[in-house]
Short mmCIF file of C-alpha atoms and ligand atoms in Angstrom, two decimals:
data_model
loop_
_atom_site.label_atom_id
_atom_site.label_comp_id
_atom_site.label_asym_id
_atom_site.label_seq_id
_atom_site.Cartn_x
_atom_site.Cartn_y
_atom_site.Cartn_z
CA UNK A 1028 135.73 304.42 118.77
CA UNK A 1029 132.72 306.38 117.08
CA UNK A 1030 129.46 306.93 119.04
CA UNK A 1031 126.16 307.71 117.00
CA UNK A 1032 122.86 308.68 117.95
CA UNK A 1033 121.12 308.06 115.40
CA UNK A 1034 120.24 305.22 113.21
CA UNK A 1035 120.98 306.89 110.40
CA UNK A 1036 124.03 307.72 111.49
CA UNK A 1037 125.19 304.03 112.74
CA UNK A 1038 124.01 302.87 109.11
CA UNK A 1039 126.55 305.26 107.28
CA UNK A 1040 129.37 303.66 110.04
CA UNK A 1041 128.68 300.04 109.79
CA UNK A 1042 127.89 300.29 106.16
CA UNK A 1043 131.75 300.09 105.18
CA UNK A 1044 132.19 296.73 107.62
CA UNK A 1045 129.05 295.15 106.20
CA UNK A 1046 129.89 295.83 102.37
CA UNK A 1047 133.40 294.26 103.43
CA UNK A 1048 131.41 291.14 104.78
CA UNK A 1049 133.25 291.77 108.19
CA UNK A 1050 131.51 290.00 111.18
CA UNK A 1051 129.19 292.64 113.55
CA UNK A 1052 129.07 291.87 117.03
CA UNK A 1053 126.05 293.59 119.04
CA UNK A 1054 126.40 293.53 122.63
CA UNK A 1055 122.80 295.78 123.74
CA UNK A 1056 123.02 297.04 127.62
CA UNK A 1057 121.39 299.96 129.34
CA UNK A 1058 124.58 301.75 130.47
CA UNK A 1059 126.39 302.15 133.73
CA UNK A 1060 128.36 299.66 132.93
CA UNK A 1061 130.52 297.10 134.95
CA UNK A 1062 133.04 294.51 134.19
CA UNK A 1063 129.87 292.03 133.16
CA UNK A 1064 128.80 293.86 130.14
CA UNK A 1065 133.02 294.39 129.32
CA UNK A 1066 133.12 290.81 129.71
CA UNK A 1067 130.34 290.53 126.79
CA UNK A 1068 132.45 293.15 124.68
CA UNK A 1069 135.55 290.78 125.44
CA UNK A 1070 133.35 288.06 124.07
CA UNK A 1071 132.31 289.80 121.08
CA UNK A 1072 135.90 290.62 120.59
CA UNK A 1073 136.86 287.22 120.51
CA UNK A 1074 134.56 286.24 117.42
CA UNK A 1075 134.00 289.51 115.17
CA UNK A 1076 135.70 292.02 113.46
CA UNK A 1077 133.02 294.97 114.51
CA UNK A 1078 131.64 295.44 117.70
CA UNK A 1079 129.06 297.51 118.52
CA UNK A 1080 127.44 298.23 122.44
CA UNK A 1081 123.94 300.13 122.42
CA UNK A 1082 123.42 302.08 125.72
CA UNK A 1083 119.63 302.31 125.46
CA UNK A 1084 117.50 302.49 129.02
CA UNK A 1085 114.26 301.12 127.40
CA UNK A 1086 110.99 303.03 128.67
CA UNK A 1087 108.76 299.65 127.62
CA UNK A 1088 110.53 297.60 129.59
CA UNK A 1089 110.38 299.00 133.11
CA UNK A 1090 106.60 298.55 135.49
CA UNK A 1091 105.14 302.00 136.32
CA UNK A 1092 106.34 301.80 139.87
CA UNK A 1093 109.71 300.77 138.86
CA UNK A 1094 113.13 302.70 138.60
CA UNK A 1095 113.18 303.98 135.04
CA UNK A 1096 113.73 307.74 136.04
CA UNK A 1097 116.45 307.15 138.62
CA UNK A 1098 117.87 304.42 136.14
CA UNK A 1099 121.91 305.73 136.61
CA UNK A 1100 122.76 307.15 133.42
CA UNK A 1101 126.40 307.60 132.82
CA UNK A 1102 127.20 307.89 128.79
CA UNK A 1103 130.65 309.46 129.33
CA UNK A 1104 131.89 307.15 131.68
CA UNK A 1105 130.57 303.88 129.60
CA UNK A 1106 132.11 305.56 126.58
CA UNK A 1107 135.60 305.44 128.34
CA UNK A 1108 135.57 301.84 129.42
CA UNK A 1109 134.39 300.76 126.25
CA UNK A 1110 137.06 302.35 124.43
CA UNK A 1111 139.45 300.48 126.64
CA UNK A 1112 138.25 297.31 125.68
CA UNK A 1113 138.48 297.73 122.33
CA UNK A 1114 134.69 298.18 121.28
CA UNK A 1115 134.04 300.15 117.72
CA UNK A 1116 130.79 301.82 117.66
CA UNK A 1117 128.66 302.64 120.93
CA UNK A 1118 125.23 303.58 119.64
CA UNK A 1119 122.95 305.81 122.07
CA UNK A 1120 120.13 307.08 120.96
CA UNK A 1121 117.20 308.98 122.29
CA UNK A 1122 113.75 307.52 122.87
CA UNK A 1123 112.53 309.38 120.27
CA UNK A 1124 115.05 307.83 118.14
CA UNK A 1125 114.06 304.70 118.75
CA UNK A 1126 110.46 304.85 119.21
CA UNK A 1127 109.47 307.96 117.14
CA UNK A 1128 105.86 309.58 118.55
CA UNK A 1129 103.84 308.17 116.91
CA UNK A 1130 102.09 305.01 118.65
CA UNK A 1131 103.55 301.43 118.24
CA UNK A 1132 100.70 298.94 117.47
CA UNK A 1133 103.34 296.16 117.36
CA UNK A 1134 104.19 293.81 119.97
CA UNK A 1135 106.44 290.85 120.45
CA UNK A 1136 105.28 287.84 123.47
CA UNK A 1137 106.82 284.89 123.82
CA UNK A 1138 104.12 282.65 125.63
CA UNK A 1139 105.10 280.17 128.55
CA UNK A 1140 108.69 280.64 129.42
CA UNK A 1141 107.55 284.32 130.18
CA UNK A 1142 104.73 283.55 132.82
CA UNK A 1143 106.84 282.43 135.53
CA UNK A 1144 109.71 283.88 137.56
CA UNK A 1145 110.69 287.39 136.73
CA UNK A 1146 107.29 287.24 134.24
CA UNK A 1147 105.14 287.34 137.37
CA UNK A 1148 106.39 289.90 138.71
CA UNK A 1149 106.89 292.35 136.27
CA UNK A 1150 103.90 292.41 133.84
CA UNK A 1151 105.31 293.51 130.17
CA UNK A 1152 108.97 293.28 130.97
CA UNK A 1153 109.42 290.57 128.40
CA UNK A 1154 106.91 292.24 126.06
CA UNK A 1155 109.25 295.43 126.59
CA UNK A 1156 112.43 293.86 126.46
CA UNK A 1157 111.38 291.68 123.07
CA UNK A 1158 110.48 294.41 120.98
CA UNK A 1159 113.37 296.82 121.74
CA UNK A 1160 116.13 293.58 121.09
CA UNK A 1161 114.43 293.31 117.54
CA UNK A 1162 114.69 297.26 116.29
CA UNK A 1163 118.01 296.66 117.89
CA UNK A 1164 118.74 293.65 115.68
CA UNK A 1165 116.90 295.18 112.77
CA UNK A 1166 119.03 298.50 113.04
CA UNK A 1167 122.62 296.78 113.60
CA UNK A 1168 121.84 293.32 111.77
CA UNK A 1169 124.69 291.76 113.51
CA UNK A 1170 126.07 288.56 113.04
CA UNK A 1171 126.52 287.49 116.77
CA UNK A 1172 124.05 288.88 119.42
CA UNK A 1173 125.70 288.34 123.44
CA UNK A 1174 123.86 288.25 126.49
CA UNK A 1175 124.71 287.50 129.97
CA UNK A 1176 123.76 284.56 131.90
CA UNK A 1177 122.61 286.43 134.86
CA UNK A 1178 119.43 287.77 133.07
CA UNK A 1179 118.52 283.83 132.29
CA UNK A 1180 114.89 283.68 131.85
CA UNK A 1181 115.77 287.41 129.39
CA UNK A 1182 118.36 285.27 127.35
CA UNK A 1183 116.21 282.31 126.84
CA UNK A 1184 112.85 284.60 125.77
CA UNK A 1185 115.52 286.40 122.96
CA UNK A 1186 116.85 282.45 122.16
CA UNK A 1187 113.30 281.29 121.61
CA UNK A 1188 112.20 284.46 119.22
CA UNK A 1189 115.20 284.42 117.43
CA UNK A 1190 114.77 280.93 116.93
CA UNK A 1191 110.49 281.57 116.10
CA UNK A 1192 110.96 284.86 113.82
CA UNK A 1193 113.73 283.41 111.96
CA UNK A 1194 116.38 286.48 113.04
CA UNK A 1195 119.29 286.14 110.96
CA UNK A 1196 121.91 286.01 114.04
CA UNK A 1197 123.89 283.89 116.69
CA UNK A 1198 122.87 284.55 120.49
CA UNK A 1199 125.47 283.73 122.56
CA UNK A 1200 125.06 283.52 126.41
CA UNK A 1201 128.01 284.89 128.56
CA UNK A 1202 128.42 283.45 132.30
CA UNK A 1203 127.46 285.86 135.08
CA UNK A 1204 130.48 288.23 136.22
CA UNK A 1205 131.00 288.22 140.05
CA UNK A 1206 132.40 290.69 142.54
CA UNK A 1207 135.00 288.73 144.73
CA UNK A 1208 132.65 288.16 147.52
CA UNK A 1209 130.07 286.46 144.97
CA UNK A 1210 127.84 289.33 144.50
CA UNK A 1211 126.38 289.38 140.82
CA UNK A 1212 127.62 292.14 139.62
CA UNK A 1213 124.42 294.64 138.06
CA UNK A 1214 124.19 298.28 137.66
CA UNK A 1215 121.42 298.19 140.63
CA UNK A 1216 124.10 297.57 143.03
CA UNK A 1217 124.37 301.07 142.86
CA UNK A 1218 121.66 301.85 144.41
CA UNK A 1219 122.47 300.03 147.69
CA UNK A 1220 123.33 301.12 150.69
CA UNK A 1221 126.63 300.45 152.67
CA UNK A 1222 124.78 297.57 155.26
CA UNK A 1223 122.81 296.55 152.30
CA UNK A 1224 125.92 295.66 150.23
CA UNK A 1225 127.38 293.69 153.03
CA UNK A 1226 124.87 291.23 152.95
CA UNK A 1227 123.79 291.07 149.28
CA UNK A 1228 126.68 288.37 149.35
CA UNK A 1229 124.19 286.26 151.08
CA UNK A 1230 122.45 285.73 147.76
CA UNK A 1231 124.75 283.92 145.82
CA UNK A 1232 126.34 282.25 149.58
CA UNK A 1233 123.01 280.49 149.48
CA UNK A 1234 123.13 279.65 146.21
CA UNK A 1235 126.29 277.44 146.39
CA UNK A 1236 124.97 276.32 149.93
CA UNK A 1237 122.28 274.95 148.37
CA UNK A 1238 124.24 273.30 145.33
CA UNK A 1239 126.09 271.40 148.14
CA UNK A 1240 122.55 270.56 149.63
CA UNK A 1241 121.46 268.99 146.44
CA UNK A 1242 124.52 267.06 145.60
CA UNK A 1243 124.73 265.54 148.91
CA UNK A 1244 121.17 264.18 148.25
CA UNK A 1245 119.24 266.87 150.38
CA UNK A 1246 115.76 267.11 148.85
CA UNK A 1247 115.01 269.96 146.71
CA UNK A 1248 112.04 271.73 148.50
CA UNK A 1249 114.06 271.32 151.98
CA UNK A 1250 116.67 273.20 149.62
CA UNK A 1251 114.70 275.68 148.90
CA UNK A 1252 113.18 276.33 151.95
CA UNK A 1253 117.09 276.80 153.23
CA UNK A 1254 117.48 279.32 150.55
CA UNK A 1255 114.50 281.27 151.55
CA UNK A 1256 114.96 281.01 155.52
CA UNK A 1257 118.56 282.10 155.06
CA UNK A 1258 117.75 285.15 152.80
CA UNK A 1259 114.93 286.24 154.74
CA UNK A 1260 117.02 286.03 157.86
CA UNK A 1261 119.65 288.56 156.78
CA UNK A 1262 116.53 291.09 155.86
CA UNK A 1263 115.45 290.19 152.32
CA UNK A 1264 111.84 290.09 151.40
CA UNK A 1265 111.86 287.36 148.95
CA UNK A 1266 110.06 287.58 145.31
CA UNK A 1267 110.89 284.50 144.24
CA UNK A 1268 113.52 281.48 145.05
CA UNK A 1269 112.71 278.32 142.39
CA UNK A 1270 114.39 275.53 140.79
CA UNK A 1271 113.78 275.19 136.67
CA UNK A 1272 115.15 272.62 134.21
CA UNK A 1273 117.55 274.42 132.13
CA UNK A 1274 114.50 274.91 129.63
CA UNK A 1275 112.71 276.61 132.10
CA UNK A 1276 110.20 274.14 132.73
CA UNK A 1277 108.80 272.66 135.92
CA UNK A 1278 111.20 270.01 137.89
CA UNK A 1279 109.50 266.79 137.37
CA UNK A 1280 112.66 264.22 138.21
CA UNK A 1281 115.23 265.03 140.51
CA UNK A 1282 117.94 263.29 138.46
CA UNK A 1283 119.02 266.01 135.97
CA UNK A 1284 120.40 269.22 136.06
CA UNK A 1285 118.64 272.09 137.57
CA UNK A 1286 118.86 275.58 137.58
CA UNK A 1287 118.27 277.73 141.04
CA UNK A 1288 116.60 281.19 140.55
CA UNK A 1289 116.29 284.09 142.92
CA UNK A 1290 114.53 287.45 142.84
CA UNK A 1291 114.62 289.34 146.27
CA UNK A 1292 114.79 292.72 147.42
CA UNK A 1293 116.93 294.60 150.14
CA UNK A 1294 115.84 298.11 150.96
CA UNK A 1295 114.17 299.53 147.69
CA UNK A 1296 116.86 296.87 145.86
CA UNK A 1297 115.72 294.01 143.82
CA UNK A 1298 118.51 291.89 142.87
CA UNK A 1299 118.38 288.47 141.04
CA UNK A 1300 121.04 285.74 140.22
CA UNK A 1301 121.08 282.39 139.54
CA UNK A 1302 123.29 279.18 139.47
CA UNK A 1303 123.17 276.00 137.37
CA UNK A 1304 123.52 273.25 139.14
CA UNK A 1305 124.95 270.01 137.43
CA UNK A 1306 123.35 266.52 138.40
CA UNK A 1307 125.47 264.15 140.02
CA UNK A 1308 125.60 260.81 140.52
P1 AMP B 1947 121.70 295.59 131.34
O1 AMP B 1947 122.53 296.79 131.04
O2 AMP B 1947 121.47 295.33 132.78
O3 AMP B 1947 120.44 295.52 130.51
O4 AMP B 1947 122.57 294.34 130.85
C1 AMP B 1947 123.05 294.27 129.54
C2 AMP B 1947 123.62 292.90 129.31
O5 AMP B 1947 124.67 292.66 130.24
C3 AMP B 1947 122.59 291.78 129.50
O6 AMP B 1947 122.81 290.79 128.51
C4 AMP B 1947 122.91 291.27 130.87
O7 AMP B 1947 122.56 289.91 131.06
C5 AMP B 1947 124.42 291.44 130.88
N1 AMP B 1947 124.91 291.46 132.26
C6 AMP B 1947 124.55 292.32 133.24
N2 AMP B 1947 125.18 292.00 134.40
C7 AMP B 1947 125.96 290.92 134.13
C8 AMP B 1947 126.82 290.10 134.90
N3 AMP B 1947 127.05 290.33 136.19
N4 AMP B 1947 127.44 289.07 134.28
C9 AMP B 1947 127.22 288.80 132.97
N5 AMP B 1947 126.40 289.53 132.19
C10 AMP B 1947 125.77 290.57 132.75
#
């Protein structure tokens, strides 16, 4: 397994696969990673011949008062487990690598889908996270682009502007990776504390609670309610607990399938998951 640094240098190593016409897998993360972002390189494994992992904690992407500094950074470690699972290339490069210094006067932001949920609460994230995906497309050109299913509302904003721009590429989403008492697994788990990790649980316990709730004909705003009682009961102060369509859009009928969403912090802790929840009859 190579790692580069630079674009340059990731050009003169994928340039043999590409004149070969072998299938490039790009699986982008931000580091310190877990057994959800190896599940993504298992994916990629799966369909291509190359895959390649960026490890890129994107300045644009993170609020002013949010954790880019303290962001764990652990490149040696990542570079270990990704050689394990069979990865080719891990490309990590600087900020100034990726953003030079000069200004950007280019921006990339996908309207609607963005001003709700994790869009209302973090101003730019989407902005941020849409521009660095594209250099990251434009610099690896893969054929297959996989993201996990835990970052929803982030996977459908890169379906839609793939799908807009006309990006040469296959997204493909990647089910959310659990620890075995339910707990999304996310590299801000990290940061909490030994009482706070014994009830993070509670987040995704109250998402299947609630999945029972609905398909035994329990209305959805009592459902939600539930969600938001039981949450804030354990000690979370809630950003956001909704029900979308699949799309994203605004429940209308209560005879399809629905997706739950919650954003909620513990401590200094924001954690988010989700759960689709299939209609039946
Ligand atoms: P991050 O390093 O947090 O930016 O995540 C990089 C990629 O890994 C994104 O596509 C995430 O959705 C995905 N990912 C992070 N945590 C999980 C998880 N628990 N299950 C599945 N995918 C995940």
């Amino acid at each position: 397994m190579k790692t580069e640094t630079t674009i340059q240098g990731l050009t003169a190593s994928l340039n043999p696969a590409r004149s070969a016409r072998k299938i490039i897998g790009f699986v982008p993360t931000m580091g310190n990673l877990h057994q959800g972002h190896l599940n993504l390189v298992r994916e990629a494994k799966k369909l291509c011949d190359v895959v390649v992992v960026s490890i890129f904690v994107n300045p644009i992407q993170f609020g002013p008062n949010e954790d880019f500094d303290s962001y764990p950074r652990t490149l040696e470690q990542d570079q270990q487990l990704l050689a394990d699972v069979g990865c080719d290339i891990v490309f990590a490069p600087t900020v100034e690598q990726m953003y030079g210094n000069k200004p950007r006067l280019t921006n990339i932001s996908v309207s609607e889908i963005t001003n709700d949920l994790c869009g209302l609460q973090r101003p730019g994230h989407f902005d941020g996270v849409a521009v660095v995906v594209t250099k990251l497309f434009n610099i690896v050109q893969p054929n297959y682009a996989f993201f996990g299913q835990k970052d929803y509302q982030q996977l459908a904003v890169i379906r839609q502007f793939v799908k807009d721009l006309n990006i040469p590429l296959e997204v493909i989403g990647v089910p959310i990776a659990r620890a075995e008492d339910g707990l999304a697994l996310s590299s801000r788990n990290g940061y909490l504390s030994p009482e706070h990790r014994q009830v993070a649980p509670t987040i995704y316990q109250s998402l299947k609670a609630a999945e029972q709730q609905l398909q035994s004909g329990v209305d959805l705003d009592t459902v939600l309610a539930n969600i938001r009682n039981t949450l804030t009961e354990v000690g979370f102060v809630i950003d956001y607990v909704e029900a979308r369509t699949p799309e994203l859009q605004k429940i209308h009928t209560f005879n399809q399938d629905l997706v739950l969403f919650i954003a909620a912090k513990i401590g200094q802790t924001r954690l988010i998951d989700n759960l689709l929840v299939k209609y039946t009859v």
